[in-house]
Coordinates of C-alpha atoms and ligand atoms in Angstrom, one line a residue:
Chain A
M1 CA 0.1 -0.2 -0.1
A2 CA 0.9 3.1 -0.6
P3 CA 2.2 5.6 2.2
P4 CA 0.8 8.6 3.3
S5 CA 2.0 11.0 0.9
T6 CA 4.2 13.8 2.7
S7 CA 6.0 15.0 -0.4
L8 CA 6.0 18.8 -1.7
I9 CA 3.7 18.2 -4.7
E10 CA 0.0 17.4 -5.3
L11 CA -1.0 16.4 -8.6
P12 CA -4.1 17.9 -8.9
D13 CA -1.6 20.9 -9.6
L14 CA 0.1 19.5 -11.4
R15 CA -1.1 20.6 -16.0
L16 CA -0.4 16.1 -16.9
D17 CA -3.7 17.0 -19.1
D18 CA -1.1 17.1 -22.0
A19 CA 0.7 14.2 -20.3
S20 CA -2.2 12.0 -20.4
A21 CA -3.6 12.1 -24.4
L22 CA -0.3 11.8 -25.4
L23 CA -0.1 8.3 -23.4
A24 CA -3.9 7.4 -23.8
H25 CA -3.5 8.1 -27.7
D26 CA -0.2 5.1 -27.5
G27 CA -2.8 3.1 -25.7
K28 CA -1.6 3.4 -22.5
S29 CA -3.7 4.4 -18.9
S30 CA -3.1 7.6 -18.4
Q31 CA -4.9 8.0 -15.5
P32 CA -3.2 7.3 -11.7
Q33 CA -4.6 3.7 -10.4
R34 CA -6.2 2.3 -7.6
D35 CA -3.3 1.5 -5.3
E36 CA -0.8 3.0 -6.9
S37 CA 0.7 6.4 -4.9
P38 CA 1.6 9.9 -6.3
T39 CA 5.3 8.5 -6.6
E40 CA 4.6 5.9 -8.7
Y41 CA 1.8 7.1 -11.0
L42 CA 4.7 10.0 -11.8
Q43 CA 7.3 7.9 -11.8
R44 CA 4.8 5.8 -15.0
V45 CA 3.8 8.7 -16.6
I46 CA 8.0 9.6 -17.0
D47 CA 9.0 6.1 -18.3
S48 CA 5.8 5.9 -20.9
L49 CA 6.6 9.5 -22.0
C50 CA 10.8 8.3 -22.0
E51 CA 8.8 5.0 -23.8
L52 CA 7.3 7.3 -26.0
S53 CA 10.2 9.7 -27.0
L54 CA 12.6 7.1 -28.6
K55 CA 9.3 5.4 -31.1
D56 CA 8.8 6.5 -34.5
P57 CA 4.5 6.9 -34.0
L58 CA 3.8 5.4 -38.0
T59 CA 5.8 2.1 -37.8
G60 CA 6.0 1.8 -33.6
L61 CA 10.0 0.8 -35.0
G62 CA 12.1 3.3 -32.6
N63 CA 13.4 6.5 -34.3
R64 CA 16.4 8.4 -34.7
R65 CA 16.9 8.8 -31.2
H66 CA 16.7 6.5 -30.4
F67 CA 18.9 5.2 -33.4
H68 CA 21.9 8.1 -32.1
A69 CA 21.3 6.7 -28.4
A70 CA 22.0 2.7 -29.0
L71 CA 24.6 4.0 -31.7
E72 CA 26.7 5.9 -29.4
R73 CA 27.1 2.6 -26.5
Q74 CA 28.2 0.5 -29.5
I75 CA 31.0 2.4 -31.0
E76 CA 32.1 3.1 -27.5
T77 CA 31.9 -1.2 -27.1
V78 CA 33.8 -1.3 -30.0
A79 CA 36.6 1.1 -28.8
R80 CA 37.1 -1.0 -26.3
S81 CA 36.6 -4.6 -27.1
G82 CA 37.1 -4.6 -30.5
E83 CA 33.6 -6.9 -31.3
S84 CA 32.3 -6.6 -34.3
V85 CA 28.7 -4.1 -34.8
L86 CA 28.0 -3.9 -38.7
L87 CA 25.1 -0.7 -39.4
L88 CA 23.3 -0.5 -42.1
M89 CA 20.9 1.4 -43.9
L90 CA 18.0 0.4 -46.2
D91 CA 16.2 2.7 -48.2
I92 CA 13.2 2.1 -50.5
D93 CA 14.0 2.2 -53.7
H94 CA 11.4 4.8 -55.7
F95 CA 9.4 5.4 -52.6
K96 CA 8.4 8.5 -54.1
N97 CA 6.4 7.0 -57.3
I98 CA 4.2 4.9 -55.3
N99 CA 3.2 8.1 -52.9
D100 CA 2.4 9.9 -56.6
T101 CA 0.8 6.9 -57.5
H102 CA -1.1 5.5 -55.2
G103 CA -1.6 8.2 -52.7
H104 CA 0.4 9.4 -48.9
L105 CA -2.0 6.5 -47.2
A106 CA -0.9 3.9 -49.3
G107 CA 2.9 5.1 -48.9
D108 CA 2.2 5.2 -45.1
H109 CA 0.5 1.5 -45.2
V110 CA 4.5 0.2 -47.2
L111 CA 6.4 1.8 -44.8
R112 CA 4.6 -0.1 -42.3
V113 CA 5.1 -3.6 -43.4
I114 CA 8.5 -2.9 -44.2
A115 CA 9.1 -1.7 -40.7
H116 CA 7.6 -4.5 -39.2
C117 CA 9.9 -7.0 -41.9
L118 CA 13.3 -5.5 -41.0
A119 CA 12.0 -6.0 -37.4
G120 CA 11.1 -9.9 -38.3
C121 CA 14.9 -10.5 -39.8
V122 CA 16.9 -9.7 -37.1
R123 CA 17.7 -11.0 -33.8
P124 CA 16.1 -9.6 -29.9
V125 CA 19.9 -7.5 -30.1
D126 CA 20.1 -5.6 -32.9
T127 CA 18.2 -2.6 -33.3
V128 CA 15.8 -1.8 -36.3
A129 CA 15.0 2.5 -36.6
R130 CA 13.4 4.7 -38.7
Y131 CA 16.4 7.4 -39.7
G132 CA 13.3 9.4 -41.5
G133 CA 10.6 9.8 -44.3
E134 CA 11.4 6.3 -45.8
E135 CA 15.0 5.5 -44.6
F136 CA 15.7 2.7 -41.7
A137 CA 18.8 2.0 -39.8
I138 CA 19.8 -1.5 -38.2
I139 CA 22.7 -2.3 -35.8
L140 CA 23.6 -5.7 -35.5
P141 CA 26.1 -5.5 -33.0
N142 CA 28.9 -8.5 -32.6
C143 CA 28.5 -9.7 -36.4
R144 CA 31.0 -11.8 -37.6
P145 CA 32.0 -10.0 -40.9
L146 CA 32.1 -12.9 -42.9
F147 CA 28.3 -13.1 -42.7
G148 CA 27.6 -9.3 -43.4
L149 CA 26.5 -9.4 -46.1
A150 CA 24.7 -12.5 -46.6
L151 CA 22.7 -10.8 -44.2
A152 CA 22.2 -7.7 -45.8
E153 CA 21.5 -10.2 -48.7
R154 CA 18.4 -11.9 -46.7
I155 CA 16.9 -8.3 -45.5
R156 CA 16.8 -7.7 -49.1
R157 CA 15.6 -10.3 -50.8
T158 CA 12.9 -10.9 -47.9
V159 CA 12.0 -7.5 -48.7
A160 CA 11.7 -7.9 -52.6
G161 CA 9.3 -10.9 -51.6
L162 CA 6.9 -9.0 -49.8
S163 CA 3.9 -7.6 -51.4
V164 CA 1.5 -5.2 -49.6
P165 CA -1.8 -5.4 -50.0
I166 CA -3.2 -1.3 -50.6
S167 CA -6.6 -1.6 -51.8
P168 CA -8.9 -5.2 -52.1
L169 CA -7.1 -6.0 -55.7
L170 CA -3.9 -4.2 -56.0
S171 CA -0.9 -5.3 -54.3
L172 CA 2.2 -4.1 -54.8
Q173 CA 5.9 -4.7 -54.7
A174 CA 8.8 -2.5 -53.2
T175 CA 12.5 -3.1 -53.4
I176 CA 14.7 -1.6 -51.0
S177 CA 18.6 -1.1 -51.8
I178 CA 21.1 -1.4 -48.7
G179 CA 24.4 0.5 -47.5
G180 CA 26.3 -1.4 -44.1
A181 CA 29.8 -0.2 -42.5
Y182 CA 31.2 -1.4 -39.8
A183 CA 32.5 0.5 -36.8
P184 CA 36.4 0.8 -36.8
E185 CA 38.0 -1.7 -34.4
W186 CA 39.9 -0.6 -31.5
V187 CA 39.3 2.6 -33.0
R188 CA 37.9 5.5 -31.0
S189 CA 36.1 7.0 -33.7
T190 CA 32.3 8.9 -33.7
T191 CA 29.2 8.0 -34.9
E192 CA 29.2 10.8 -37.5
L193 CA 32.8 9.3 -40.0
W194 CA 30.9 5.4 -39.3
I195 CA 27.4 6.9 -40.2
E196 CA 28.7 8.4 -43.4
R197 CA 30.5 5.4 -44.2
A198 CA 27.8 2.8 -44.1
D199 CA 26.4 6.1 -46.4
N200 CA 28.6 6.0 -48.9
Q201 CA 27.9 2.5 -49.7
L202 CA 24.0 3.1 -49.8
Y203 CA 25.2 5.4 -52.4
R204 CA 27.1 2.7 -53.8
A205 CA 24.0 0.7 -54.0
K206 CA 21.5 3.4 -55.2
S207 CA 23.9 4.4 -58.2
N208 CA 24.8 0.4 -58.8
G209 CA 20.9 0.3 -59.9
R210 CA 19.5 -0.3 -57.3
N211 CA 17.7 -3.2 -55.1
Q212 CA 20.6 -4.5 -53.5
A213 CA 23.0 -4.6 -50.8
C214 CA 26.3 -3.3 -50.4
I215 CA 29.3 -3.3 -47.5
D216 CA 32.1 -1.5 -46.5
Q217 CA 34.1 -4.3 -45.4
P218 CA 36.9 -3.7 -42.7
Q219 CA 40.3 -3.9 -43.1
E220 CA 40.5 -7.2 -40.4
L221 CA 42.2 -6.2 -36.6
S222 CA 40.3 -8.9 -35.2
V223 CA 41.9 -10.8 -32.8
S224 CA 41.0 -14.7 -33.7
A225 CA 40.8 -17.7 -30.6
E226 CA 43.6 -18.4 -32.8
E227 CA 45.7 -16.3 -31.8
K228 CA 44.3 -15.7 -28.7
G229 CA 45.5 -19.1 -28.3
L230 CA 49.0 -19.1 -29.3
L231 CA 48.6 -15.3 -26.6
F232 CA 47.7 -16.2 -23.9
S233 CA 49.5 -20.6 -23.8
H234 CA 52.4 -19.1 -21.8
L235 CA 49.2 -18.3 -18.9
A236 CA 48.2 -21.8 -19.3
V237 CA 51.5 -22.7 -18.2
D238 CA 52.0 -20.7 -16.0
N239 CA 48.8 -20.2 -13.9
A240 CA 48.0 -24.4 -13.5
N241 CA 46.5 -25.0 -11.2
P242 CA 47.5 -22.0 -8.7
F243 CA 46.5 -23.3 -5.4
E244 CA 48.4 -26.6 -6.2
S245 CA 51.9 -25.1 -6.7
G246 CA 53.2 -24.1 -3.5
P247 CA 56.2 -21.6 -2.2
G248 CA 58.8 -24.6 -3.1
N249 CA 57.4 -25.3 -7.0
V250 CA 57.8 -21.0 -7.5
I251 CA 60.8 -22.2 -6.4
N252 CA 61.6 -25.2 -8.1
R253 CA 60.4 -23.0 -11.9
V254 CA 62.2 -20.5 -11.4
N255 CA 65.8 -22.0 -10.7
A256 CA 64.5 -24.8 -13.6
Chain B
M1 CA 36.4 3.7 -47.2
N2 CA 38.3 4.0 -44.3
D3 CA 38.4 7.0 -43.3
V4 CA 39.7 7.0 -40.1
L5 CA 42.0 4.0 -40.7
T6 CA 44.0 6.0 -43.3
P7 CA 47.3 7.0 -42.5
P8 CA 47.4 11.0 -42.3
T9 CA 50.4 11.1 -44.5
Q10 CA 47.6 10.3 -47.7
N11 CA 45.8 12.9 -46.2
P12 CA 46.4 16.5 -48.8
D13 CA 46.3 18.4 -45.8
A14 CA 48.9 16.7 -44.0
A15 CA 51.2 18.3 -47.0
Q16 CA 50.9 22.1 -45.7
V17 CA 52.3 21.0 -42.9
P18 CA 55.1 18.9 -43.4
L19 CA 56.9 17.8 -39.7
K20 CA 60.7 18.6 -39.3
P21 CA 63.0 16.2 -38.3
L22 CA 61.7 14.6 -34.6
G23 CA 64.0 15.0 -31.4
K24 CA 62.8 11.8 -29.6
V25 CA 59.5 11.6 -30.0
L26 CA 58.2 8.9 -27.3
A27 CA 53.8 8.1 -28.0
V28 CA 52.9 5.6 -25.0
T29 CA 49.5 4.2 -25.5
S30 CA 48.2 0.8 -24.5
G31 CA 44.5 0.1 -25.9
K32 CA 42.9 -0.8 -22.8
G33 CA 42.7 1.8 -21.2
G34 CA 43.4 2.2 -16.9
V35 CA 47.3 0.4 -17.7
G36 CA 49.3 3.1 -16.5
K37 CA 50.1 4.7 -19.5
T38 CA 49.9 8.4 -17.0
F39 CA 51.3 7.2 -15.2
V40 CA 54.8 6.0 -16.9
S41 CA 54.2 8.8 -18.5
A42 CA 55.2 11.6 -15.8
N43 CA 57.3 9.3 -13.4
L44 CA 59.3 8.4 -16.7
A45 CA 60.0 12.1 -17.8
A46 CA 60.9 12.4 -13.8
A47 CA 62.6 9.8 -13.7
L48 CA 64.6 11.6 -17.5
A49 CA 64.5 14.1 -16.0
K50 CA 66.3 13.4 -12.9
R51 CA 69.4 12.6 -15.6
G52 CA 69.6 15.6 -17.0
H53 CA 67.7 15.1 -19.9
K54 CA 65.1 19.1 -20.6
V55 CA 61.8 16.8 -20.9
L56 CA 58.1 17.6 -21.8
V57 CA 54.7 15.6 -21.5
L58 CA 52.0 16.5 -23.7
D59 CA 48.4 15.8 -23.3
A60 CA 48.1 13.8 -26.8
D61 CA 44.7 12.7 -25.9
L62 CA 43.0 15.7 -26.4
G63 CA 41.8 15.9 -23.0
L64 CA 40.9 12.3 -22.9
A65 CA 44.2 11.1 -21.4
N66 CA 43.7 12.2 -17.7
L67 CA 47.4 13.6 -17.5
D68 CA 45.7 16.9 -15.1
V69 CA 44.7 14.3 -13.0
V70 CA 47.3 12.5 -11.8
L71 CA 49.8 15.7 -11.7
N72 CA 46.7 17.4 -9.8
L73 CA 47.6 20.8 -12.4
Y74 CA 43.8 21.9 -13.3
P75 CA 45.7 24.8 -15.4
K76 CA 43.9 27.9 -16.8
I77 CA 45.3 28.2 -20.2
T78 CA 46.1 25.2 -21.6
L79 CA 45.9 23.4 -25.7
H80 CA 42.7 24.1 -25.7
D81 CA 44.1 27.9 -25.9
V82 CA 46.5 27.5 -28.3
F83 CA 44.1 25.6 -30.8
T84 CA 41.7 28.1 -31.1
G85 CA 44.6 31.2 -31.3
K86 CA 43.7 32.5 -27.4
A87 CA 47.0 32.3 -26.1
R88 CA 50.5 31.0 -27.6
L89 CA 52.0 27.6 -27.5
D90 CA 54.0 29.1 -24.4
E91 CA 51.7 30.0 -22.0
A92 CA 50.3 27.2 -21.1
I93 CA 52.8 25.1 -21.2
L94 CA 53.4 24.1 -17.1
P95 CA 56.8 23.7 -14.6
A96 CA 55.5 19.4 -13.2
P97 CA 56.6 18.5 -10.0
G98 CA 59.8 15.8 -11.2
G99 CA 61.2 18.6 -12.9
F100 CA 60.1 18.6 -16.6
S101 CA 57.7 20.4 -18.1
V102 CA 53.4 19.9 -19.3
L103 CA 51.2 20.6 -21.5
L104 CA 47.7 19.8 -20.6
A105 CA 44.9 20.1 -23.2
G106 CA 42.3 21.1 -20.9
S107 CA 38.0 20.3 -20.8
G108 CA 37.2 22.0 -23.8
M109 CA 39.2 19.8 -26.1
V110 CA 36.4 17.1 -26.1
E111 CA 35.1 18.2 -29.5
Y112 CA 38.5 18.4 -31.2
S113 CA 38.6 13.9 -30.6
R114 CA 37.7 14.2 -34.2
L115 CA 40.6 14.2 -36.4
T116 CA 39.6 16.9 -39.1
S117 CA 42.0 18.9 -40.8
E118 CA 42.1 21.8 -38.5
V119 CA 43.2 19.3 -35.5
R120 CA 45.5 17.2 -37.6
N121 CA 47.6 21.3 -38.7
E122 CA 47.5 23.1 -35.3
F123 CA 48.8 19.8 -33.5
L124 CA 50.9 19.3 -36.1
R125 CA 52.2 23.2 -36.3
V126 CA 52.8 22.6 -31.6
M127 CA 54.9 19.9 -32.3
N128 CA 57.4 21.0 -35.2
S129 CA 57.8 24.8 -32.5
L130 CA 57.5 21.7 -29.5
V131 CA 59.9 19.4 -30.7
P132 CA 63.8 21.0 -31.5
N133 CA 63.6 22.6 -28.3
Y134 CA 63.2 19.0 -26.0
D135 CA 66.1 16.2 -26.1
V136 CA 62.5 14.6 -25.1
V137 CA 58.6 14.3 -26.4
I138 CA 56.6 12.4 -24.4
L139 CA 52.7 11.8 -25.5
D140 CA 50.3 10.2 -23.1
T141 CA 48.0 8.7 -25.1
G142 CA 44.3 7.8 -23.4
A143 CA 42.5 4.7 -23.8
G144 CA 41.1 2.6 -26.4
I145 CA 42.4 3.4 -30.4
S146 CA 41.1 6.5 -31.9
D147 CA 41.8 8.5 -35.1
V148 CA 43.9 10.9 -32.9
V149 CA 45.8 9.0 -31.1
L150 CA 46.9 7.1 -34.0
F151 CA 47.7 10.3 -35.3
A152 CA 49.5 11.5 -32.7
V153 CA 51.0 8.0 -32.5
S154 CA 52.6 8.4 -36.3
L155 CA 54.2 11.8 -35.3
A156 CA 56.8 10.0 -32.5
S157 CA 59.9 8.6 -33.1
E158 CA 59.6 5.6 -30.6
V159 CA 56.5 4.0 -29.7
L160 CA 56.2 2.6 -25.6
M161 CA 53.7 0.1 -25.7
V162 CA 52.6 -0.1 -21.9
A163 CA 50.3 -3.6 -21.0
T164 CA 49.5 -5.8 -18.3
P165 CA 50.1 -9.3 -17.8
E166 CA 47.0 -9.6 -17.9
P167 CA 44.6 -11.6 -21.1
T168 CA 42.2 -8.3 -21.7
S169 CA 45.5 -6.3 -21.6
L170 CA 47.7 -8.7 -23.7
T171 CA 44.9 -8.8 -26.5
D172 CA 44.1 -5.2 -26.3
A173 CA 48.2 -3.8 -27.1
Y174 CA 47.5 -6.9 -30.0
A175 CA 45.7 -5.3 -31.3
T176 CA 47.2 -2.0 -31.8
I177 CA 50.2 -3.7 -32.6
K178 CA 47.7 -5.2 -34.9
V179 CA 46.4 -1.6 -36.3
L180 CA 50.0 0.1 -36.4
V181 CA 51.6 -2.3 -38.2
G182 CA 48.9 -2.2 -40.6
Q183 CA 48.7 1.4 -40.4
Q184 CA 52.1 3.3 -39.9
Q185 CA 54.3 0.5 -41.1
R186 CA 56.7 0.5 -37.7
Q187 CA 59.7 -1.6 -37.6
V188 CA 59.8 -1.7 -33.7
I189 CA 57.4 -1.2 -31.0
R190 CA 58.9 -1.5 -27.3
V191 CA 57.0 -2.8 -24.4
I192 CA 56.8 -1.8 -21.2
I193 CA 55.0 -4.4 -18.6
N194 CA 53.3 -2.7 -16.2
Q195 CA 51.8 -4.2 -12.4
A196 CA 54.2 -7.1 -13.1
T197 CA 53.6 -10.0 -10.6
R198 CA 56.4 -11.8 -10.7
P199 CA 60.1 -11.1 -12.1
G200 CA 61.2 -11.8 -15.4
S201 CA 57.6 -12.3 -16.7
G202 CA 57.3 -9.1 -19.2
A203 CA 60.6 -9.9 -21.1
A204 CA 58.5 -13.7 -21.5
I205 CA 55.4 -11.7 -22.6
T206 CA 56.9 -9.8 -25.3
N207 CA 58.3 -13.3 -26.5
Q208 CA 55.3 -14.4 -26.7
L209 CA 53.6 -11.0 -28.2
Q210 CA 56.4 -11.4 -30.5
Q211 CA 55.8 -15.2 -32.0
V212 CA 51.7 -14.5 -32.4
L213 CA 53.1 -11.6 -34.9
D214 CA 55.4 -13.4 -36.3
R215 CA 53.4 -16.0 -37.1
F216 CA 49.8 -14.2 -37.8
V217 CA 50.4 -10.6 -39.1
V218 CA 52.6 -10.7 -42.6
T219 CA 53.9 -6.9 -42.9
G220 CA 54.5 -6.9 -46.9
L221 CA 58.0 -5.2 -46.3
N222 CA 61.0 -6.9 -46.3
Q223 CA 60.9 -5.7 -42.3
P224 CA 58.8 -7.8 -40.0
I225 CA 57.4 -5.7 -36.9
R226 CA 59.9 -6.3 -34.0
L227 CA 59.5 -6.0 -30.3
V228 CA 61.8 -4.7 -27.8
H229 CA 60.4 -5.2 -24.2
L230 CA 62.1 -2.3 -22.6
G231 CA 61.6 -2.8 -18.6
D232 CA 58.8 -3.8 -16.2
I233 CA 57.3 -2.3 -13.7
P234 CA 56.6 -4.2 -10.4
V235 CA 53.0 -4.2 -8.6
D236 CA 53.8 -1.6 -5.9
P237 CA 51.0 0.6 -3.1
E238 CA 53.6 3.6 -3.3
V239 CA 52.0 4.5 -6.8
R240 CA 48.3 4.3 -5.1
Q241 CA 49.8 6.2 -2.0
A242 CA 51.3 8.7 -3.5
I243 CA 48.6 9.5 -5.9
M244 CA 46.0 9.5 -2.8
R245 CA 48.7 12.0 -0.9
R246 CA 48.7 13.8 -4.4
Q247 CA 52.5 13.8 -5.1
L248 CA 54.4 12.5 -7.9
M249 CA 55.5 8.5 -7.1
M250 CA 58.9 9.4 -8.9
Q251 CA 59.6 12.3 -6.7
A252 CA 57.9 11.4 -3.1
T253 CA 59.1 7.9 -3.1
P254 CA 61.7 7.6 -5.9
G255 CA 63.5 4.3 -4.0
C256 CA 60.6 2.3 -3.7
P257 CA 60.7 -0.8 -5.9
A258 CA 58.4 0.7 -8.9
G259 CA 60.3 4.4 -8.7
M260 CA 63.9 1.8 -9.4
A261 CA 62.3 0.0 -12.9
L262 CA 62.0 3.3 -13.9
T263 CA 64.9 4.5 -13.3
Q264 CA 66.4 1.1 -15.6
L265 CA 63.4 1.7 -17.4
A266 CA 65.5 5.4 -18.6
R267 CA 68.2 4.4 -18.1
N268 CA 67.3 1.7 -20.9
L269 CA 65.9 4.1 -23.3
E270 CA 69.7 5.6 -22.5
D271 CA 70.9 2.7 -23.9
S272 CA 68.5 2.0 -27.3
V273 CA 66.9 5.9 -28.6
I274 CA 68.2 8.5 -26.4
P275 CA 72.0 10.2 -26.5
R276 CA 72.8 10.6 -22.6
A277 CA 72.5 13.6 -21.4
A278 CA 75.6 15.6 -21.8
Ligands
ATP1 N1 52.9 -0.6 -11.0 C1 51.9 0.0 -10.5 N2 51.5 0.1 -9.4 C2 50.4 0.0 -8.5 N3 48.9 0.5 -9.2 C3 49.6 0.8 -10.4 C4 50.8 0.7 -11.4 N4 50.7 1.1 -12.7 C5 48.8 2.1 -12.6 N5 48.6 1.9 -11.1 C6 47.6 1.9 -11.5 O1 46.6 2.3 -11.6 C7 45.7 3.1 -12.2 C8 45.7 3.9 -13.8 O2 47.0 4.4 -14.4 P1 47.0 5.9 -15.6 O3 45.8 6.6 -14.9 O4 47.6 6.2 -15.5 O5 46.4 4.1 -17.0 P2 46.3 4.9 -18.1 O6 46.7 4.0 -18.6 O7 46.7 6.0 -18.7 O8 44.7 5.0 -18.3 P3 43.7 5.9 -19.4 O9 43.6 5.6 -19.9 O10 42.2 6.2 -18.3 O11 44.4 6.8 -19.7 C9 46.9 4.0 -11.3 O12 45.2 4.6 -10.6 C10 46.9 3.5 -11.0 O13 47.4 4.0 -9.4
MG2 MG1 46.0 8.3 -19.0

């Protein structure tokens, strides 16, 4: 049960109408519940608003703000761990034609269907966001360089295979172009440079005729398991059963 | 392609301010953060100063190397003011405890953490003015490898790679060496094993690193990369003590095990790369 309120803020004094309306519009309960203290209620409102601020209203994907926050986190990880993280920028081909020919509602519908399809193509750890207009972005942590192109290709084919019904009689086919780049491993760089490199590849895919994927392959800088094995072979010998080697053993080894 | 990994010398901007033949510029770097780069930079500077060399240490990660914290110096005028034209270079150089000079970056430099042609040119200009005036310039770099750090390292005549015996630190050191070999065609990298737990382990670790490099890293040059073990520094409680007392270890307790190791490092450098002071 909620303790008696001793706070300085009284709920009725706050103007929460706009916040409530926003949450209600998003299908969330916007009024205080019976068992909720004012603090709990406010926390819930704030949490829901934060969630809302990161979401693209049309597609339900993360928005650009969400994307940038995720990308910042990833580039930090890559610099320190050397993990391979792939960024894909995806753009619907000839989207303007769809809008012009079939109207904006049809265009919005295509965006929603493709967004849903993209979200279904990736793992839960990946981030799919609407970058703006008809452009999407996907961040794929822990994605080996060997698989990058195959993965982008699979996404491209899946989208190309979609049939988007816009009326009982008419379905549309849409294709996407994809550009990708890996974060420079072990190098602390900026998200702007990373996006720029992926964008350059997207541009390449577009100018090569669209409906294709281009990836900026990273320089081979990762440290393989084989390399690590050799690197730490001395540790395996030195530290084997540290608890068994009493002081006598250490002296023996030094003398040996 | 690979903007961040493009060697700076290939950039047309770099040609505008050619670097004069360098005095001894030592870049202290590591890959993994927190292994003791700043501790080594500052205390090695003091050890060299004590042996009669004129030394300057520079925060070469433009504010991210935390040199100010280790030296307990928070000056009004910093490299940031020099870069932005608000101050002259000589106004930003301070005497540090330990008998050497220091050039700090100041917090405003974080906006320079991206290597633009402006940053590159300013950096070169500063280095060109510094090098003729010192026997040794030590570049303290920050955690991770950034394009700024890579550029700074490319200006150094010697790379001192600091690592601890931990697997994560060794992996990072190895990855950094690979970047340097691939990008800058370095032929010699000097290895310092810090926080060594048993005597002699540093030479074995360096040897191991060399074997992995020989096996997996093809330099494409006639000369393969060579690692030279410069020395070990033991774990020493005096190091933390000095930081707590806001003193430089080399000044407070130069006779402690870590202090003696640093003096030995300075001697080893004299034997290999720095001419003995007159
Ligand atoms: N030989 C040593 N014995 C004991 N403690 C040590 C030793 N060397 C370093 N340390 C401790 O490790 C900590 C990190 O050192 P330092 O700040 O020099 O690392 P760094 O590599 O410069 O870090 P960053 O990457 O964040 O710039 C220091 O607080 C210091 O007390
Ligand atoms: Mg440091």
